[in-house]
Tab-separated table of C-alpha atoms and ligand atoms in Angstrom:
chain	number	residue	atom	x	y	z
L	30	MET	CA	120.531	97.451	90.384
L	31	LEU	CA	120.091	101.114	91.175
L	32	ASP	CA	123.055	102.962	92.602
L	33	LEU	CA	122.331	102.977	96.325
L	34	THR	CA	125.412	104.931	97.332
L	35	ASP	CA	124.667	108.145	99.196
L	36	PHE	CA	126.555	111.415	98.871
L	37	LYS	CA	129.035	110.300	101.533
L	38	GLY	CA	129.845	107.123	99.603
L	39	ARG	CA	127.999	104.778	101.975
L	40	LYS	CA	125.302	102.393	100.785
L	41	ASP	CA	121.701	103.236	101.578
L	42	ILE	CA	120.657	100.102	103.483
L	43	LYS	CA	117.047	101.239	103.986
L	44	SER	CA	116.521	101.169	100.200
L	45	MET	CA	117.703	97.555	99.945
L	46	THR	CA	115.478	94.532	99.537
L	47	LEU	CA	115.867	91.655	102.011
L	48	GLU	CA	117.728	89.713	99.322
L	49	GLU	CA	120.151	92.576	98.832
L	50	VAL	CA	120.764	92.944	102.573
L	51	SER	CA	121.430	89.188	102.658
L	52	GLU	CA	124.008	89.505	99.881
L	53	GLU	CA	125.662	92.380	101.704
L	54	MET	CA	125.881	90.402	104.950
L	55	ALA	CA	127.303	87.391	103.121
L	56	ALA	CA	129.970	89.651	101.622
L	57	LEU	CA	130.820	90.896	105.120
L	58	GLY	CA	131.097	87.298	106.319
L	59	GLU	CA	128.000	87.494	108.543
L	60	LYS	CA	125.484	84.692	109.103
L	61	SER	CA	122.369	84.941	106.952
L	62	PHE	CA	119.915	85.360	109.860
L	63	ARG	CA	121.624	88.688	110.610
L	64	ALA	CA	120.128	90.082	107.405
L	65	LYS	CA	116.610	89.198	108.598
L	66	GLN	CA	117.275	90.801	111.974
L	67	ILE	CA	118.589	93.981	110.372
L	68	TYR	CA	115.676	94.140	107.946
L	69	ASP	CA	113.275	93.765	110.873
L	70	TRP	CA	114.974	96.537	112.874
L	71	ILE	CA	114.750	98.867	109.879
L	72	HIS	CA	111.321	98.070	108.432
L	73	VAL	CA	109.239	96.803	111.368
L	74	LYS	CA	110.773	98.241	114.522
L	75	LEU	CA	111.574	101.444	112.609
L	76	VAL	CA	114.793	102.244	114.492
L	77	GLU	CA	116.558	105.496	113.770
L	78	SER	CA	120.147	104.331	114.255
L	79	PHE	CA	122.358	101.250	114.020
L	80	GLU	CA	123.062	101.731	117.744
L	81	ASP	CA	119.437	100.856	118.497
L	82	MET	CA	119.740	97.406	116.863
L	83	SER	CA	120.296	95.856	120.249
L	84	SER	CA	120.203	92.203	119.188
L	85	LEU	CA	123.364	92.739	117.112
L	86	SER	CA	126.882	92.662	118.520
L	87	LYS	CA	128.714	95.934	119.048
L	88	GLU	CA	131.204	94.896	116.371
L	89	LEU	CA	128.512	94.319	113.777
L	90	ARG	CA	126.791	97.583	114.619
L	91	GLN	CA	130.125	99.334	114.150
L	92	LYS	CA	130.677	97.580	110.818
L	93	LEU	CA	127.213	98.615	109.653
L	94	LYS	CA	127.908	102.224	110.574
L	95	GLU	CA	131.078	102.205	108.502
L	96	HIS	CA	129.584	100.687	105.373
L	97	TYR	CA	126.000	101.913	105.308
L	98	SER	CA	123.835	104.931	105.846
L	99	LEU	CA	120.473	104.667	107.594
L	100	THR	CA	118.244	107.306	106.049
L	101	ASN	CA	116.380	109.312	108.662
L	102	LEU	CA	114.069	112.168	107.915
L	103	ARG	CA	114.061	114.982	110.415
L	104	ILE	CA	110.713	116.507	111.349
L	105	VAL	CA	111.054	120.213	110.642
L	106	GLU	CA	107.458	121.020	111.365
L	107	GLU	CA	104.244	119.241	112.283
L	108	ARG	CA	100.871	120.904	111.856
L	109	VAL	CA	97.678	119.400	113.235
L	110	SER	CA	94.320	120.401	111.796
L	111	GLN	CA	91.793	121.534	114.373
L	112	ILE	CA	89.028	120.621	111.935
L	113	ASP	CA	89.650	116.959	111.126
L	114	GLY	CA	92.884	115.852	112.846
L	115	THR	CA	94.836	115.751	109.583
L	116	ARG	CA	98.548	116.295	110.143
L	117	LYS	CA	101.035	117.768	107.737
L	118	TYR	CA	104.744	117.195	108.092
L	119	LEU	CA	107.699	119.046	106.693
L	120	PHE	CA	110.708	116.742	106.647
L	121	GLY	CA	114.352	117.692	106.267
L	122	LEU	CA	116.522	115.412	104.109
L	123	GLU	CA	120.198	114.773	104.736
L	124	ASP	CA	121.255	117.192	101.991
L	125	GLY	CA	119.138	120.004	103.421
L	126	ASN	CA	116.198	119.656	101.051
L	127	ILE	CA	112.670	119.860	102.447
L	128	ILE	CA	109.685	117.700	101.499
L	129	GLU	CA	106.125	117.434	102.777
L	130	SER	CA	103.789	114.558	103.635
L	131	VAL	CA	100.241	114.371	104.934
L	132	TRP	CA	98.625	111.991	107.444
L	133	MET	CA	94.842	111.571	107.197
L	134	GLN	CA	92.402	109.590	109.302
L	135	TYR	CA	89.547	107.837	107.526
L	136	HIS	CA	87.023	105.347	108.815
L	137	HIS	CA	88.910	102.599	106.972
L	138	GLY	CA	92.263	103.493	108.559
L	139	ASN	CA	95.117	105.950	108.452
L	140	SER	CA	96.453	107.123	105.142
L	141	VAL	CA	99.726	108.860	104.318
L	142	CYS	CA	100.261	110.940	101.201
L	143	ILE	CA	103.950	110.931	100.289
L	144	SER	CA	106.163	112.962	97.992
L	145	SER	CA	108.146	111.087	95.335
L	146	GLN	CA	110.463	113.926	94.264
L	147	VAL	CA	111.809	117.200	95.659
L	148	GLY	CA	109.811	119.576	93.477
L	149	CYS	CA	108.503	118.475	90.089
L	150	ARG	CA	109.167	119.296	86.441
L	151	MET	CA	105.740	118.543	84.993
L	152	GLY	CA	104.573	122.158	85.156
L	153	CYS	CA	100.837	121.645	85.795
L	154	ARG	CA	99.469	125.176	85.909
L	155	PHE	CA	97.426	124.883	89.116
L	156	CYS	CA	100.003	122.996	91.186
L	157	ALA	CA	102.373	124.546	93.736
L	158	SER	CA	104.857	121.644	93.743
L	159	THR	CA	106.131	122.437	90.285
L	160	LEU	CA	106.573	126.215	90.509
L	161	ASP	CA	110.327	125.960	91.165
L	162	GLY	CA	110.910	122.903	88.967
L	163	LEU	CA	112.552	119.638	89.940
L	164	GLU	CA	115.291	119.640	92.568
L	165	ARG	CA	115.979	115.885	92.648
L	166	ASN	CA	114.471	112.420	92.834
L	167	LEU	CA	113.788	110.798	96.191
L	168	ARG	CA	115.377	107.468	96.999
L	169	ALA	CA	113.159	104.589	98.106
L	170	SER	CA	114.370	105.029	101.693
L	171	GLU	CA	113.279	108.663	101.664
L	172	MET	CA	109.799	107.654	100.529
L	173	LEU	CA	109.624	104.870	103.123
L	174	ASP	CA	110.828	107.077	105.938
L	175	GLN	CA	107.993	109.567	105.418
L	176	ILE	CA	105.684	106.732	106.453
L	177	TYR	CA	107.968	105.263	109.112
L	178	ARG	CA	108.451	108.587	110.921
L	179	ILE	CA	104.746	109.382	110.793
L	180	GLN	CA	103.804	105.930	112.124
L	181	SER	CA	106.362	106.365	114.917
L	182	VAL	CA	105.212	109.810	116.040
L	183	THR	CA	101.481	109.153	115.777
L	184	GLY	CA	101.844	105.703	117.351
L	185	GLN	CA	99.191	104.472	114.917
L	186	ARG	CA	99.469	101.987	112.102
L	187	VAL	CA	99.434	103.369	108.582
L	188	SER	CA	97.162	101.195	106.446
L	189	ASN	CA	96.990	103.182	103.199
L	190	VAL	CA	99.603	105.032	101.202
L	191	VAL	CA	98.998	107.376	98.302
L	192	VAL	CA	101.894	108.462	96.106
L	193	MET	CA	100.123	111.714	95.406
L	194	GLY	CA	102.290	114.353	97.021
L	195	SER	CA	104.921	116.454	95.280
L	196	GLY	CA	106.553	114.901	92.250
L	197	GLU	CA	105.644	112.744	89.293
L	198	PRO	CA	106.222	109.110	90.301
L	199	PHE	CA	106.853	107.917	86.725
L	200	ASP	CA	109.563	110.570	86.399
L	201	ASN	CA	111.357	108.664	89.212
L	202	TYR	CA	110.297	105.233	88.048
L	203	ASP	CA	112.909	102.829	89.460
L	204	ASN	CA	112.987	104.329	92.944
L	205	VAL	CA	109.193	104.356	93.117
L	206	ILE	CA	108.903	100.696	92.081
L	207	ARG	CA	111.510	99.764	94.664
L	208	PHE	CA	109.559	101.728	97.283
L	209	LEU	CA	106.284	99.959	96.395
L	210	HIS	CA	107.938	96.551	96.776
L	211	LEU	CA	109.505	97.469	100.132
L	212	ILE	CA	106.398	99.026	101.702
L	213	SER	CA	104.279	96.003	100.759
L	214	HIS	CA	106.912	93.392	101.670
L	215	GLU	CA	105.637	90.777	104.120
L	216	LYS	CA	108.720	91.151	106.306
L	217	GLY	CA	108.314	94.930	106.377
L	218	LEU	CA	105.291	97.123	107.163
L	219	ASN	CA	103.407	94.751	104.868
L	220	ILE	CA	100.864	97.267	103.613
L	221	SER	CA	98.619	95.484	101.142
L	222	GLN	CA	99.207	96.518	97.530
L	223	ARG	CA	95.470	97.074	97.223
L	224	ASN	CA	95.899	99.847	99.763
L	225	LEU	CA	98.585	101.601	97.745
L	226	THR	CA	97.630	104.220	95.171
L	227	LEU	CA	99.910	105.919	92.684
L	228	SER	CA	98.848	109.072	90.891
L	229	THR	CA	100.333	110.091	87.531
L	230	CYS	CA	99.865	113.065	85.239
L	231	GLY	CA	99.664	110.542	82.380
L	232	ILE	CA	103.086	109.471	81.100
L	233	VAL	CA	102.042	106.763	78.657
L	234	PRO	CA	105.210	104.607	78.608
L	235	GLY	CA	105.271	104.783	82.424
L	236	ILE	CA	101.688	103.522	82.720
L	237	ARG	CA	102.353	100.665	80.287
L	238	ARG	CA	105.556	99.642	82.013
L	239	PHE	CA	103.831	99.834	85.407
L	240	ALA	CA	101.141	97.461	84.124
L	241	GLU	CA	103.847	94.823	83.581
L	242	GLU	CA	105.339	95.005	87.088
L	243	GLY	CA	103.017	92.429	88.620
L	244	LEU	CA	101.961	94.881	91.323
L	245	GLY	CA	98.313	95.195	92.396
L	246	VAL	CA	98.520	98.910	93.073
L	247	THR	CA	95.627	101.288	92.324
L	248	LEU	CA	96.371	103.749	89.544
L	249	ALA	CA	94.990	107.266	89.617
L	250	LEU	CA	95.171	109.385	86.481
L	251	SER	CA	95.199	113.165	86.668
L	252	LEU	CA	92.758	113.855	83.866
L	253	HIS	CA	91.473	117.382	84.625
L	254	ALA	CA	89.967	117.933	81.172
L	255	PRO	CA	87.666	116.083	78.781
L	256	ASN	CA	89.721	116.879	75.660
L	257	ASP	CA	93.307	117.549	74.601
L	258	GLU	CA	92.681	121.209	73.900
L	259	VAL	CA	91.616	122.141	77.437
L	260	ARG	CA	94.055	119.672	78.957
L	261	ARG	CA	96.979	121.377	77.198
L	262	THR	CA	96.101	124.686	78.851
L	263	LEU	CA	96.391	123.060	82.297
L	264	MET	CA	99.037	120.374	81.875
L	265	PRO	CA	102.131	120.664	79.634
L	266	ILE	CA	102.405	116.848	79.583
L	267	ALA	CA	99.297	116.881	77.359
L	268	ASN	CA	101.526	118.231	74.583
L	269	SER	CA	103.494	114.984	74.691
L	270	TYR	CA	100.672	112.444	74.998
L	271	GLN	CA	97.184	112.535	73.539
L	272	LEU	CA	94.256	111.603	75.760
L	273	LYS	CA	93.379	108.776	73.401
L	274	ASP	CA	96.740	107.129	74.095
L	275	VAL	CA	96.668	107.894	77.819
L	276	LEU	CA	93.260	106.239	78.174
L	277	GLU	CA	94.318	103.266	76.090
L	278	ALA	CA	97.249	102.802	78.479
L	279	CYS	CA	94.810	103.035	81.426
L	280	ARG	CA	92.631	100.352	79.895
L	281	TYR	CA	95.716	98.193	79.444
L	282	TYR	CA	96.597	98.748	83.120
L	283	HIS	CA	93.154	97.506	84.131
L	284	GLU	CA	93.416	94.486	81.839
L	285	LYS	CA	96.784	93.495	83.238
L	286	THR	CA	96.099	94.115	86.946
L	287	GLY	CA	92.322	93.854	87.321
L	288	ARG	CA	92.455	97.057	89.360
L	289	ARG	CA	89.847	99.765	88.872
L	290	LEU	CA	91.193	103.213	88.084
L	291	THR	CA	90.597	106.605	89.607
L	292	PHE	CA	90.266	109.604	87.308
L	293	GLU	CA	91.128	112.788	89.137
L	294	TYR	CA	89.437	115.913	87.882
L	295	SER	CA	90.236	119.228	89.564
L	296	LEU	CA	87.414	121.643	88.876
L	297	VAL	CA	88.558	125.111	87.865
L	298	ARG	CA	85.950	127.802	87.450
L	299	GLY	CA	85.366	128.740	83.809
L	300	VAL	CA	88.147	126.437	82.591
L	301	ASN	CA	86.890	122.849	82.734
L	302	ASP	CA	83.646	122.902	84.740
L	303	ASN	CA	80.734	123.476	82.357
L	304	LEU	CA	78.097	120.867	81.601
L	305	ASP	CA	79.274	120.277	78.039
L	306	GLU	CA	82.594	119.339	79.547
L	307	ALA	CA	80.887	117.016	82.024
L	308	ARG	CA	79.097	115.342	79.100
L	309	ALA	CA	82.337	115.009	77.152
L	310	LEU	CA	84.055	113.562	80.224
L	311	ALA	CA	81.308	110.985	80.653
L	312	ARG	CA	81.681	109.941	77.013
L	313	LEU	CA	85.432	109.809	77.311
L	314	ILE	CA	85.579	107.370	80.216
L	315	ARG	CA	82.296	105.515	79.737
L	316	ASP	CA	84.085	102.322	78.730
L	317	GLN	CA	86.800	102.544	81.375
L	318	HIS	CA	86.740	100.603	84.618
L	319	GLY	CA	86.982	103.327	87.168
L	320	HIS	CA	85.425	106.269	88.892
L	321	VAL	CA	85.865	110.029	88.853
L	322	ASN	CA	87.224	111.879	91.856
L	323	LEU	CA	86.260	115.545	91.632
L	324	ILE	CA	88.642	117.929	93.404
L	325	PRO	CA	87.594	121.548	93.838
L	326	VAL	CA	90.838	123.230	92.750
L	327	ASN	CA	92.862	124.564	95.630
L	328	PRO	CA	93.819	128.070	94.496
L	329	ILE	CA	97.519	128.979	94.697
L	330	LYS	CA	98.551	132.582	94.944
L	331	GLU	CA	100.902	132.395	91.939
L	332	ARG	CA	97.975	131.738	89.568
L	333	ASP	CA	94.524	133.190	89.230
L	334	TYR	CA	92.569	129.932	89.023
L	335	VAL	CA	89.390	129.936	91.076
L	336	GLN	CA	87.378	127.070	92.586
L	337	SER	CA	84.118	126.187	90.886
L	338	GLY	CA	81.041	127.174	92.864
L	339	GLN	CA	79.094	124.648	94.966
L	340	LYS	CA	76.254	124.642	92.445
L	341	ALA	CA	78.520	124.053	89.459
L	342	ILE	CA	80.237	121.200	91.289
L	343	ALA	CA	76.905	119.581	92.202
L	344	GLU	CA	75.592	119.890	88.636
L	345	PHE	CA	78.808	118.497	87.171
L	346	LYS	CA	78.593	115.551	89.552
L	347	ASN	CA	74.896	114.918	88.816
L	348	LEU	CA	75.443	114.881	85.102
L	349	LEU	CA	78.250	112.333	85.405
L	350	GLU	CA	76.109	110.161	87.677
L	351	LYS	CA	73.160	110.305	85.299
L	352	SER	CA	75.535	109.051	82.615
L	353	GLY	CA	76.298	106.041	84.779
L	354	ILE	CA	79.696	107.184	86.062
L	355	ASN	CA	80.645	106.691	89.705
L	356	VAL	CA	81.731	109.967	91.264
L	357	THR	CA	83.205	111.048	94.552
L	358	ILE	CA	84.044	114.575	95.632
L	359	ARG	CA	87.347	114.810	97.437
L	360	ARG	CA	86.840	116.027	100.944
L	361	GLU	CA	89.236	118.807	101.726
L	362	MET	CA	91.364	117.585	104.589
L	363	GLY	CA	93.415	119.869	106.774
L	364	ARG	CA	92.161	123.007	105.126
L	365	ASP	CA	93.383	125.088	108.054
L	366	ILE	CA	96.991	123.846	107.896
L	367	GLY	CA	98.493	124.816	104.595
L	368	GLY	CA	96.502	124.000	101.491
L	369	ALA	CA	97.244	121.395	98.851
L	370	CYS	CA	100.164	119.651	97.274
L	371	GLY	CA	103.430	121.491	97.796
L	372	GLN	CA	101.926	124.643	99.244
L	373	LEU	CA	103.230	124.107	102.761
L	374	ARG	CA	106.761	123.427	101.546
L	375	LYS	CA	106.668	126.415	99.238
L	376	SER	CA	105.525	128.814	101.937
L	377	TYR	CA	108.156	127.412	104.305
L	378	MET	CA	110.916	127.922	101.728
L	379	GLU	CA	109.753	131.486	101.208
L	380	GLY	CA	109.787	132.097	104.941
L	381	GLU	CA	106.139	133.050	105.175
L	382	GLU	CA	105.522	131.316	108.440
B	416	LIG	N1	102.325	113.996	89.621
B	416	LIG	C1	101.223	113.182	90.031
B	416	LIG	C2	100.970	113.177	91.529
B	416	LIG	C3	101.024	114.460	92.281
B	416	LIG	S1	99.680	115.580	92.232
B	416	LIG	C4	99.979	113.556	89.269
B	416	LIG	O1	100.018	114.494	88.486
B	416	LIG	O2	98.968	112.867	89.395
B	416	LIG	C5	98.280	114.794	92.988
B	416	LIG	C6	96.964	115.315	92.443
B	416	LIG	O3	96.640	116.620	92.945
B	416	LIG	C7	96.964	115.430	90.937
B	416	LIG	O4	95.734	114.999	90.426
B	416	LIG	C8	97.140	116.917	90.744
B	416	LIG	O5	96.758	117.300	89.465
B	416	LIG	C9	96.305	117.465	91.873
B	416	LIG	N2	96.604	118.852	92.269
B	416	LIG	C10	97.791	119.449	92.401
B	416	LIG	N3	97.663	120.715	92.808
B	416	LIG	C11	96.341	120.934	92.939
B	416	LIG	C12	95.546	122.067	93.325
B	416	LIG	N4	96.122	123.215	93.654
B	416	LIG	N5	94.213	121.896	93.360
B	416	LIG	C13	93.641	120.738	93.040
B	416	LIG	N6	94.313	119.645	92.674
B	416	LIG	C14	95.651	119.750	92.602
């Protein structure tokens, strides 16, 4: 089992499975139905303190307070887009770190994009989350609470979760798996695994291990280039794993889970957006079960990457479609409230409000 002790030496009860809470209660000499009640207070009623668990005796609440911590993220800032209602949240963690999450409304329901780490060490050239490196991994409770707090303040059910915010989920593997089990648990928020998506930069052993977990989660691969040469200029991880092996792992993931994949491709002007590259991309993923999600790159001020023009994007998309590939273009949500992936946190940390 993962070490669930927090920096004050208390155990992080929000990261525990129902079975683990049951074991804890047995060890404290409590009846087993108490574990179910506590789990329900934490993961369904979304209480913020042990005090609020009003069906428990005062003595038990006191005992819980002594032995356990109840992770609570603090909302540092909430920004609401005037364009599409998207909301971005900056959350404060107990150790003073700051993370960001995004809430988006779609016709099929509300979706939350969560961070899996504070910062990131993958070094993708176009991404703001990685500019200052990795600070630390998030615990499962800190991933859950991004969703719990957002559901509480919006008063609306979250039906989809994408692990696509700051961080590389396979660089924090055990906590992320624990999170996926907890968020889809039938006695918790019970979000269907089909409605969970995890995005990776392409860590081959991570993808293969994930295929064996028995989870029906959608996998998104950050591809961003049709060959290793271009990919290496954008993503340092491409020096560790060749595309051939990454795509073989993706195929294996599909075989094991039956889930179709998403291939994310951020279009950067003059870097990966010409028609030869579209052709090469089509060839590369022709035999994969999945579709391409084109993302016009969101320029960050630390780099001089520029978005591809409308025409180039349309031509790139057409060529893929003519080759029989399904393509979507990612709608830019919340454009007016702080850009992409890690940009809001970064500007907050730099005091550019
Ligand atoms: N580490 C994971 C998940 C986080 S990034 C991964 O690499 O997939 C989520 C997606 O946004 C990735 O596809 C990433 O490459 C992309 N992304 C990050 N910054 C971006 C930017 N400025 N413009 C466009 N896409 C970006």
